[in-house]
XYZ file of C-alpha atoms in Angstrom:
594
model
C -59.238 -68.083 87.487
C -62.336 -66.635 86.040
C -62.039 -64.498 82.892
C -62.553 -60.925 83.611
C -65.092 -59.323 81.331
C -63.935 -56.242 79.484
C -66.537 -53.661 79.802
C -66.730 -51.254 76.869
C -68.297 -48.010 77.707
C -71.137 -46.924 75.419
C -69.569 -43.503 74.973
C -66.509 -45.030 73.260
C -68.713 -46.938 70.868
C -70.550 -43.809 70.001
C -67.317 -41.854 69.540
C -65.839 -44.528 67.264
C -69.046 -44.681 65.254
C -69.107 -40.924 64.862
C -65.444 -40.853 63.745
C -66.088 -43.555 61.134
C -69.218 -41.788 60.062
C -67.374 -38.470 59.649
C -64.594 -40.132 57.690
C -67.169 -41.808 55.478
C -68.992 -38.536 54.967
C -65.774 -36.703 54.134
C -64.789 -39.406 51.653
C -68.263 -39.300 50.142
C -68.089 -35.521 49.806
C -64.660 -35.781 48.191
C -65.841 -38.525 45.850
C -68.913 -36.472 44.932
C -66.783 -33.360 44.320
C -64.225 -35.248 42.260
C -66.611 -37.457 40.304
C -69.595 -35.153 39.871
C -68.639 -31.536 40.379
C -65.073 -31.769 38.990
C -65.575 -34.931 36.976
C -65.582 -33.333 33.568
C -62.697 -30.987 34.393
C -60.500 -33.744 35.870
C -61.417 -36.140 33.097
C -60.376 -33.602 30.491
C -57.182 -32.880 32.406
C -56.307 -36.577 32.581
C -57.144 -36.949 28.925
C -54.869 -34.044 28.040
C -52.037 -35.684 29.951
C -52.415 -38.917 28.012
C -53.532 -37.494 24.674
C -51.375 -35.668 22.146
C -53.492 -33.485 19.896
C -51.800 -31.707 16.984
C -53.357 -29.332 14.491
C -52.513 -30.020 10.845
C -52.443 -26.796 8.875
C -53.710 -26.897 5.291
C -51.589 -25.597 2.472
C -52.838 -22.256 1.173
C -53.801 -22.332 -2.474
C -51.708 -20.667 -5.136
C -52.544 -17.603 -7.218
C -51.664 -17.971 -10.884
C -51.902 -15.854 -14.017
C -54.172 -16.825 -16.902
C -51.432 -19.051 -18.376
C -50.738 -20.933 -15.151
C -47.637 -18.995 -14.072
C -47.265 -18.820 -10.295
C -47.700 -15.385 -8.719
C -48.215 -16.449 -5.072
C -47.366 -19.860 -3.588
C -47.051 -21.463 -0.165
C -44.068 -23.428 1.123
C -44.154 -25.993 3.950
C -42.450 -24.888 7.153
C -43.047 -25.478 10.874
C -43.788 -23.675 14.095
C -42.877 -24.486 17.709
C -45.171 -23.905 20.677
C -44.223 -24.408 24.336
C -46.393 -25.660 27.183
C -44.727 -23.542 29.877
C -46.488 -25.250 32.771
C -45.406 -28.676 31.526
C -41.909 -27.294 31.026
C -41.811 -26.090 34.635
C -42.956 -29.520 35.849
C -40.293 -31.177 33.680
C -37.538 -28.998 35.146
C -38.623 -29.853 38.698
C -38.901 -33.555 37.979
C -35.573 -33.925 36.167
C -33.744 -31.225 38.141
C -32.998 -29.073 35.096
C -32.940 -25.291 34.904
C -34.958 -23.373 32.339
C -31.711 -21.749 31.190
C -30.228 -25.149 30.351
C -33.323 -26.179 28.417
C -33.597 -22.875 26.564
C -29.969 -23.032 25.491
C -30.527 -26.367 23.751
C -33.693 -25.096 22.056
C -32.146 -21.823 20.891
C -29.077 -23.601 19.532
C -31.207 -25.997 17.489
C -33.308 -23.142 16.080
C -30.353 -20.751 15.636
C -32.078 -17.992 17.582
C -30.904 -15.757 20.420
C -31.044 -17.617 23.741
C -32.017 -14.416 25.572
C -35.114 -14.229 23.408
C -36.125 -17.748 24.450
C -35.452 -17.136 28.157
C -37.504 -13.935 28.108
C -40.553 -15.893 26.943
C -40.460 -18.741 29.472
C -42.295 -16.922 32.277
C -45.193 -15.582 30.242
C -48.584 -15.929 31.878
C -52.223 -15.424 30.965
C -54.560 -12.838 32.496
C -55.014 -15.046 35.539
C -51.296 -15.322 36.197
C -51.022 -18.922 34.994
C -48.169 -20.075 32.792
C -49.174 -20.278 29.146
C -50.006 -23.767 27.891
C -49.441 -23.020 24.200
C -47.044 -20.136 23.708
C -45.708 -19.722 20.184
C -41.916 -19.672 20.357
C -40.957 -19.469 16.689
C -42.640 -19.679 13.282
C -41.649 -20.257 9.676
C -38.934 -22.773 10.668
C -37.158 -24.767 7.965
C -37.147 -28.580 8.066
C -33.419 -29.002 8.864
C -33.821 -27.050 12.104
C -36.981 -28.913 13.034
C -35.194 -32.234 12.531
C -32.595 -31.180 15.118
C -35.330 -30.097 17.510
C -37.232 -33.359 17.069
C -34.099 -35.343 17.935
C -33.628 -33.305 21.132
C -37.320 -33.685 21.985
C -37.060 -37.444 21.629
C -33.807 -37.993 23.518
C -34.442 -35.448 26.275
C -38.188 -36.141 26.538
C -39.003 -32.491 25.910
C -42.700 -33.287 25.488
C -43.584 -29.726 26.445
C -42.440 -28.755 22.949
C -45.245 -28.877 20.386
C -44.136 -28.992 16.770
C -46.825 -28.159 14.212
C -47.037 -27.767 10.473
C -46.922 -24.183 9.259
C -46.641 -22.477 5.906
C -45.030 -19.371 4.531
C -46.250 -17.291 1.598
C -43.815 -16.669 -1.232
C -44.132 -14.267 -4.148
C -41.692 -15.404 -6.861
C -41.678 -12.043 -8.655
C -41.296 -9.767 -5.599
C -43.165 -6.515 -6.462
C -45.037 -8.018 -9.421
C -48.776 -7.091 -9.256
C -48.122 -6.044 -5.652
C -51.189 -3.902 -4.889
C -53.641 -6.300 -6.514
C -52.201 -9.520 -5.055
C -51.975 -8.215 -1.497
C -50.351 -10.068 1.396
C -51.090 -12.521 4.232
C -50.348 -12.180 7.943
C -48.377 -14.555 10.189
C -51.443 -16.756 10.581
C -51.656 -17.114 6.807
C -54.814 -15.024 6.481
C -55.246 -12.424 3.757
C -54.694 -8.800 4.750
C -55.766 -6.990 1.572
C -56.022 -7.432 -2.176
C -56.802 -10.769 -3.818
C -55.284 -12.604 -0.842
C -58.025 -11.064 1.309
C -60.874 -11.144 -1.210
C -60.447 -14.865 -1.930
C -59.184 -15.771 1.548
C -61.911 -18.342 2.169
C -61.172 -20.230 -1.048
C -57.389 -20.023 -0.667
C -57.201 -20.983 3.018
C -58.561 -24.533 3.084
C -59.556 -26.481 6.230
C -57.314 -27.596 9.101
C -56.876 -31.278 9.990
C -56.093 -32.900 13.332
C -53.955 -35.788 14.654
C -54.776 -37.357 18.050
C -52.606 -40.069 19.655
C -52.526 -41.682 23.143
C -49.448 -41.267 25.360
C -47.893 -43.415 28.062
C -46.798 -42.177 31.491
C -43.582 -40.823 29.937
C -45.596 -38.838 27.375
C -44.450 -41.093 24.528
C -46.948 -42.309 21.937
C -48.335 -45.793 22.545
C -47.304 -47.796 19.462
C -50.208 -50.238 19.613
C -52.947 -47.646 19.867
C -54.848 -46.283 16.886
C -54.126 -42.717 15.872
C -57.124 -40.531 15.060
C -56.227 -38.577 11.936
C -58.311 -36.073 10.023
C -56.545 -34.924 6.901
C -56.277 -31.215 6.190
C -58.032 -29.933 3.092
C -55.678 -27.713 1.118
C -56.881 -24.412 -0.251
C -58.021 -23.981 -3.823
C -55.980 -22.215 -6.504
C -57.178 -18.909 -7.929
C -56.425 -18.419 -11.619
C -56.444 -14.774 -12.638
C -57.295 -12.938 -15.829
C -53.886 -11.250 -15.466
C -51.413 -11.920 -18.273
C -47.897 -12.039 -16.829
C -46.352 -10.717 -20.057
C -48.726 -7.749 -20.296
C -48.304 -7.039 -16.581
C -44.531 -6.972 -17.045
C -44.873 -4.541 -19.975
C -47.172 -2.263 -17.948
C -44.858 -2.263 -14.920
C -41.793 -1.468 -17.007
C -43.543 1.419 -18.762
C -44.966 2.735 -15.459
C -41.486 2.721 -13.901
C -40.134 4.718 -16.829
C -43.049 7.206 -16.721
C -42.548 7.740 -12.981
C -38.873 8.499 -13.531
C -39.347 10.667 -16.628
C -42.117 12.862 -15.194
C -40.799 12.913 -11.594
C -44.418 12.321 -10.577
C -45.860 11.386 -7.216
C -47.366 8.258 -8.718
C -48.330 6.417 -11.901
C -51.295 4.068 -12.398
C -51.838 1.798 -15.392
C -54.699 -0.638 -16.008
C -55.077 -2.897 -19.045
C -58.333 -4.781 -19.677
C -60.235 -6.749 -22.275
C -63.082 -4.307 -23.052
C -65.358 -7.073 -24.278
C -65.652 -8.913 -20.972
C -64.002 -6.746 -18.272
C -61.028 -9.071 -17.691
C -58.135 -7.185 -16.117
C -54.935 -8.093 -17.958
C -52.613 -5.831 -15.951
C -52.830 -3.469 -12.981
C -49.922 -1.298 -11.834
C -49.383 1.383 -9.224
C -46.005 3.040 -8.854
C -44.325 3.365 -6.448
C -44.972 -0.153 -5.187
C -43.396 -2.585 -2.698
C -41.815 -6.029 -2.418
C -44.482 -8.570 -1.478
C -41.839 -10.677 0.283
C -40.925 -7.680 2.454
C -44.127 -5.608 2.408
C -43.237 -3.338 5.332
C -39.895 -2.353 3.818
C -38.701 -1.164 7.217
C -41.555 1.372 7.511
C -42.704 1.783 11.113
C -45.325 4.505 10.638
C -48.635 2.727 10.058
C -50.275 5.587 8.130
C -47.359 5.768 5.706
C -47.498 1.997 5.310
C -51.216 2.034 4.503
C -50.610 4.696 1.858
C -47.928 2.509 0.288
C -50.284 -0.472 0.224
C -53.278 1.443 -1.223
C -54.339 0.206 -4.623
C -54.930 3.581 -6.250
C -56.530 1.928 -9.269
C -59.571 1.022 -7.140
C -59.189 2.673 -3.701
C -58.686 6.334 -4.719
C -60.964 8.767 -6.532
C -60.294 12.053 -8.325
C -62.134 14.490 -10.562
C -61.497 12.805 -13.920
C -61.440 15.886 -16.107
C -61.905 15.469 -19.856
C -61.893 11.645 -19.864
C -65.375 11.986 -18.349
C -66.599 13.700 -21.513
C -67.163 10.303 -23.139
C -70.115 9.879 -20.742
C -71.631 13.265 -21.592
C -71.374 12.846 -25.354
C -72.772 9.289 -25.164
C -75.770 10.479 -23.129
C -76.401 13.381 -25.526
C -76.389 11.112 -28.591
C -78.515 8.446 -26.910
C -81.072 11.056 -25.817
C -80.981 12.583 -29.325
C -80.278 16.093 -28.062
C -77.385 16.318 -30.533
C -76.276 14.688 -33.787
C -73.065 14.167 -35.727
C -73.339 17.339 -37.845
C -74.541 19.527 -34.969
C -73.054 23.051 -34.799
C -71.329 24.629 -31.768
C -69.375 27.795 -31.157
C -66.570 28.376 -28.646
C -65.324 31.883 -27.854
C -63.085 30.662 -25.018
C -65.541 30.702 -22.138
C -69.152 30.264 -21.012
C -70.901 32.168 -18.236
C -73.232 30.111 -16.043
C -75.145 31.853 -13.247
C -72.592 34.638 -13.221
C -69.564 32.321 -13.110
C -67.106 32.370 -15.998
C -66.083 28.838 -17.035
C -63.065 28.866 -19.331
C -62.037 26.573 -22.139
C -58.441 25.373 -21.995
C -57.946 27.418 -25.186
C -58.755 30.876 -23.888
C -58.946 32.408 -27.375
C -61.670 29.878 -28.222
C -62.102 27.264 -30.955
C -64.678 29.201 -32.944
C -67.240 27.276 -35.010
C -67.216 23.527 -34.355
C -69.088 20.329 -35.183
C -69.846 17.627 -32.594
C -66.689 15.698 -33.483
C -64.660 18.903 -33.095
C -65.708 19.571 -29.500
C -64.547 16.026 -28.657
C -61.301 16.253 -30.640
C -60.552 19.691 -29.165
C -61.810 18.711 -25.678
C -63.787 21.930 -25.719
C -65.403 22.755 -22.370
C -68.029 25.246 -23.678
C -69.221 22.628 -26.183
C -69.744 20.063 -23.414
C -71.405 22.645 -21.165
C -73.963 23.088 -23.943
C -74.461 19.297 -24.195
C -74.962 19.102 -20.438
C -77.545 21.890 -20.538
C -79.510 20.049 -23.228
C -79.425 16.723 -21.341
C -80.390 18.205 -17.987
C -79.609 17.191 -14.419
C -81.884 14.176 -14.117
C -81.037 12.508 -17.399
C -77.305 13.169 -17.111
C -77.179 11.640 -13.635
C -79.098 8.599 -14.901
C -76.358 7.915 -17.458
C -73.610 8.665 -14.942
C -74.965 5.933 -12.662
C -75.670 3.553 -15.552
C -72.068 3.896 -16.726
C -70.981 2.692 -13.267
C -70.055 5.900 -11.464
C -71.105 6.624 -7.891
C -71.109 2.983 -6.801
C -68.529 0.183 -6.565
C -67.934 -1.525 -9.891
C -67.912 -4.895 -8.141
C -64.292 -5.640 -8.974
C -62.895 -8.473 -6.845
C -60.500 -6.359 -4.786
C -60.796 -5.049 -1.244
C -61.529 -1.438 -0.338
C -63.067 -0.319 -3.624
C -64.180 3.322 -3.564
C -67.696 4.266 -4.646
C -66.792 7.669 -6.022
C -68.644 10.934 -5.433
C -71.666 11.946 -7.501
C -73.644 15.134 -6.899
C -77.259 14.130 -6.099
C -79.737 15.293 -8.714
C -81.843 17.269 -6.230
C -78.736 19.182 -5.097
C -77.336 19.865 -8.560
C -77.337 23.527 -9.610
C -76.958 24.773 -13.180
C -73.322 25.511 -12.365
C -72.842 21.954 -11.096
C -74.437 20.599 -14.275
C -72.012 22.656 -16.362
C -68.854 21.557 -14.517
C -69.952 17.905 -14.284
C -70.482 17.803 -18.058
C -66.763 18.413 -18.683
C -65.384 16.339 -15.799
C -65.288 18.412 -12.629
C -67.296 18.237 -9.340
C -67.945 14.476 -9.513
C -65.130 12.086 -8.592
C -64.373 8.573 -9.835
C -61.777 5.847 -9.508
C -59.525 4.761 -12.388
C -61.287 1.403 -12.702
C -64.682 3.150 -12.961
C -63.411 5.426 -15.732
C -62.001 2.501 -17.697
C -65.203 0.481 -17.194
C -67.168 3.375 -18.719
C -64.897 3.387 -21.788
C -65.254 -0.402 -22.035
C -69.028 0.032 -22.158
C -68.685 2.237 -25.239
C -66.204 -0.155 -26.850
C -68.462 -3.167 -26.106
C -71.512 -2.113 -28.118
C -72.922 -0.164 -25.164
C -72.908 -3.137 -22.769
C -71.410 -2.687 -19.298
C -69.315 -5.592 -17.982
C -67.869 -5.797 -14.479
C -64.069 -5.458 -14.349
C -62.615 -8.511 -12.616
C -59.369 -10.379 -11.935
C -60.590 -13.908 -11.180
C -60.924 -16.180 -14.182
C -61.646 -19.392 -12.304
C -61.054 -21.155 -8.992
C -59.787 -24.718 -9.219
C -59.402 -27.499 -6.669
C -58.416 -31.154 -6.567
C -61.056 -33.899 -6.546
C -60.834 -37.068 -4.426
C -58.608 -38.730 -7.008
C -56.218 -35.806 -7.201
C -57.542 -34.555 -10.514
C -58.071 -30.828 -11.117
C -61.641 -29.613 -11.243
C -63.016 -26.140 -11.802
C -64.763 -25.212 -8.587
C -66.004 -21.810 -9.627
C -65.684 -20.053 -12.980
C -66.210 -16.298 -13.074
C -69.856 -15.283 -13.349
C -70.881 -11.866 -14.649
C -73.423 -10.221 -12.330
C -73.736 -6.566 -13.368
C -73.918 -6.729 -17.155
C -76.389 -4.266 -18.638
C -77.144 -2.331 -21.817
C -76.319 1.322 -21.088
C -76.487 2.850 -24.573
C -77.442 1.418 -27.948
C -74.952 -0.262 -30.240
C -75.497 2.540 -32.773
C -74.583 5.212 -30.214
C -71.593 3.295 -28.880
C -70.181 2.689 -32.351
C -70.603 6.356 -33.242
C -68.729 7.453 -30.096
C -66.006 4.828 -30.676
C -65.406 6.194 -34.190
C -65.237 9.783 -32.853
C -62.734 8.657 -30.196
C -60.585 7.147 -32.943
C -60.564 10.515 -34.718
C -59.744 12.203 -31.391
C -56.522 10.168 -31.323
C -55.686 10.332 -35.008
C -56.489 14.051 -35.409
C -57.198 15.654 -32.063
C -55.942 16.034 -28.490
C -54.817 12.413 -28.186
C -52.659 12.341 -31.320
C -49.483 11.566 -29.362
C -51.005 8.111 -28.726
C -51.594 7.534 -32.454
C -50.098 4.477 -34.164
C -50.948 4.096 -37.819
C -53.035 1.050 -38.545
C -53.969 0.193 -34.954
C -57.194 2.194 -34.872
C -56.673 3.516 -31.348
C -59.737 5.242 -29.874
C -59.127 7.382 -26.837
C -59.527 10.523 -24.781
C -57.075 12.572 -22.769
C -57.717 14.241 -19.432
C -56.077 16.931 -17.317
C -57.617 17.269 -13.883
C -56.854 19.761 -11.161
C -56.489 18.143 -7.756
C -59.250 19.128 -5.369
C -58.334 20.347 -1.890
C -58.846 17.690 0.770
C -61.558 18.781 3.194
C -62.096 22.113 1.511
C -63.373 23.898 -1.579
C -61.391 24.689 -4.664
C -58.229 23.185 -6.107
C -54.606 22.851 -5.089
C -52.451 25.317 -7.005
C -50.151 23.621 -9.524
C -51.256 20.030 -8.716
C -52.662 17.979 -11.597
C -53.450 14.423 -12.661
C -52.757 13.812 -16.345
C -54.588 10.852 -17.850
C -55.474 8.918 -20.981
C -58.057 6.224 -21.685
C -58.158 4.295 -24.922
C -58.903 1.031 -26.727
C -57.827 -0.605 -29.965
C -58.787 -1.467 -32.599
C -61.804 0.830 -32.233
C -64.074 -1.332 -34.455
C -63.085 -4.676 -32.851
C -61.303 -3.864 -29.595
C -58.818 -6.339 -28.099
C -57.445 -4.233 -25.248
C -58.244 -1.029 -23.392
C -55.915 1.006 -21.207
C -56.030 3.612 -18.467
C -52.963 5.732 -17.704
C -52.724 8.397 -15.011
C -49.736 10.432 -13.870
C -50.216 12.043 -10.473
C -48.554 15.421 -9.830
C -45.959 15.406 -12.617
C -43.232 18.022 -12.514
C -43.297 20.509 -15.357
C -45.679 19.622 -18.186
C -49.029 18.373 -16.880
C -51.407 18.014 -19.838
C -52.715 14.499 -20.458
C -52.310 14.881 -24.198
C -48.624 15.680 -23.752
C -47.387 13.266 -21.048
C -50.043 10.513 -20.665
C -50.703 9.910 -24.378
C -47.085 8.895 -25.202
C -47.172 6.395 -22.320
C -50.370 4.896 -23.738
C -48.794 4.742 -27.198
C -45.879 2.714 -25.844
C -48.317 0.435 -24.038
C -50.357 -0.259 -27.170
C -47.245 -0.820 -29.251
C -45.630 -3.329 -26.913
C -48.836 -5.167 -26.006
C -49.833 -5.621 -29.644
C -46.331 -6.868 -30.404
C -46.699 -9.354 -27.540
C -50.097 -10.448 -28.874
C -48.601 -10.739 -32.383
C -51.194 -8.338 -33.790
C -49.733 -6.204 -36.540
C -51.035 -2.757 -37.547
C -53.335 -2.760 -40.560
C -51.745 -0.907 -43.456
C -53.912 1.872 -44.788
């Protein structure tokens, strides 16, 4: 039987060819899309599935006082992030419910299970489950150990455990406004923590390891590890003992005067080092919000009034006027003045605090008596342009450069806008406004042979070298030092300020043998957003340094809105006296017997 030939129709061949061709084209398109168009995306996705990448947080540097005592430190803790998409995939694969998983997590961390459950469906703006949601922070090691055991045994690889740190302040409210605080991310919010944030923070490290199909690390593979660089330590000029004295005295002054607030600053007048800085009331650095919900009230609590607030300084400003007058030689030590209780300037009657007048006076008398008419006369002789030159040279009207956040510039009447009446009021401490640190810096200039030095709190920044040894990374560098008045003028004013304390308006700050030089001030509080002054609201103040001929410390004291007595010579001077007494006892400097 002859074999029958199978006849294949050409149309079938063509159809088969076309089908194979289409399949080939589709596969080619898919390969092109996957390998070229989506290659990078899919490669990264695959890499993420088989790579475990963990951030290693650096340890924030410490803040210490000048003697190495810890004021702010960081402790090692942990944080837990959840990959919610991976968690969803895990639950589907192993037939677990999110409620079951969350219960184990919450039990290990000792947190409310409802809180955990409420976070497990969180999505991004595109509706996708979050891949790195922070579940809990500041977790202690014992809890993390429990969580790590669960992660290992249950294969909870959607849990990401990272190093974290928490900021601790061993002395609670000690130096609160100057130190400042950090946020949950460990970044400075205000104060020294903010100002030196870059130095304190350090650099993060990273750990990268390969995973197997079960998301467990491959033991034979190399781990890529970049060590974190810890932050540097900031050593302050602050003396813990002097700070403690200042805080104790400020607390007592606040209670005794029933005032709205008390501010005390202690510095070394020779170099501008801040030895203590206090604002009362203050707050606990370990609980800075203190339960306060209102943000405006909270910001007021956190304001460092020593540098952030300004006020019309009153008679403490007279040290600038008398220095300018002596330097410009428009007055001299034996110059004669007369006070009948007031002076009329452009039809406005400007009163002396002693309405009956002081009568005939010498230059030293108008300072000792804090006589307004005498200083109005000095201002008239100096003139607008020259007086403003000295005001700016003494550091008013611009930030002092102190290493704290939010420093106020102050308010100085421009020379071309200054009337004769303005000149008169400015000369005895009204119209212009200054911060406490600016006022103290001006006194320091007089006590430092006429040389201005920038007030500062950083003494040096130190870090560890490669061998673990301590090296000084950055010592403090003076940037604004300048000669404002001559040494002769400054010494003359310093001696007159000593007599102002020993014989004049500041005598309640006098301590025999200490040679305290100082000036009192009583300032009316200006109306906010309007002209004039608030009835019955005052700031009583005192500035001083000792010993006047070789000063070791200088102080600023202000008492804001005291009840009852409000004169600086009556309520601020005794506070300064107690400060000098206790600080000199601490420094083991005894009064010189006359």
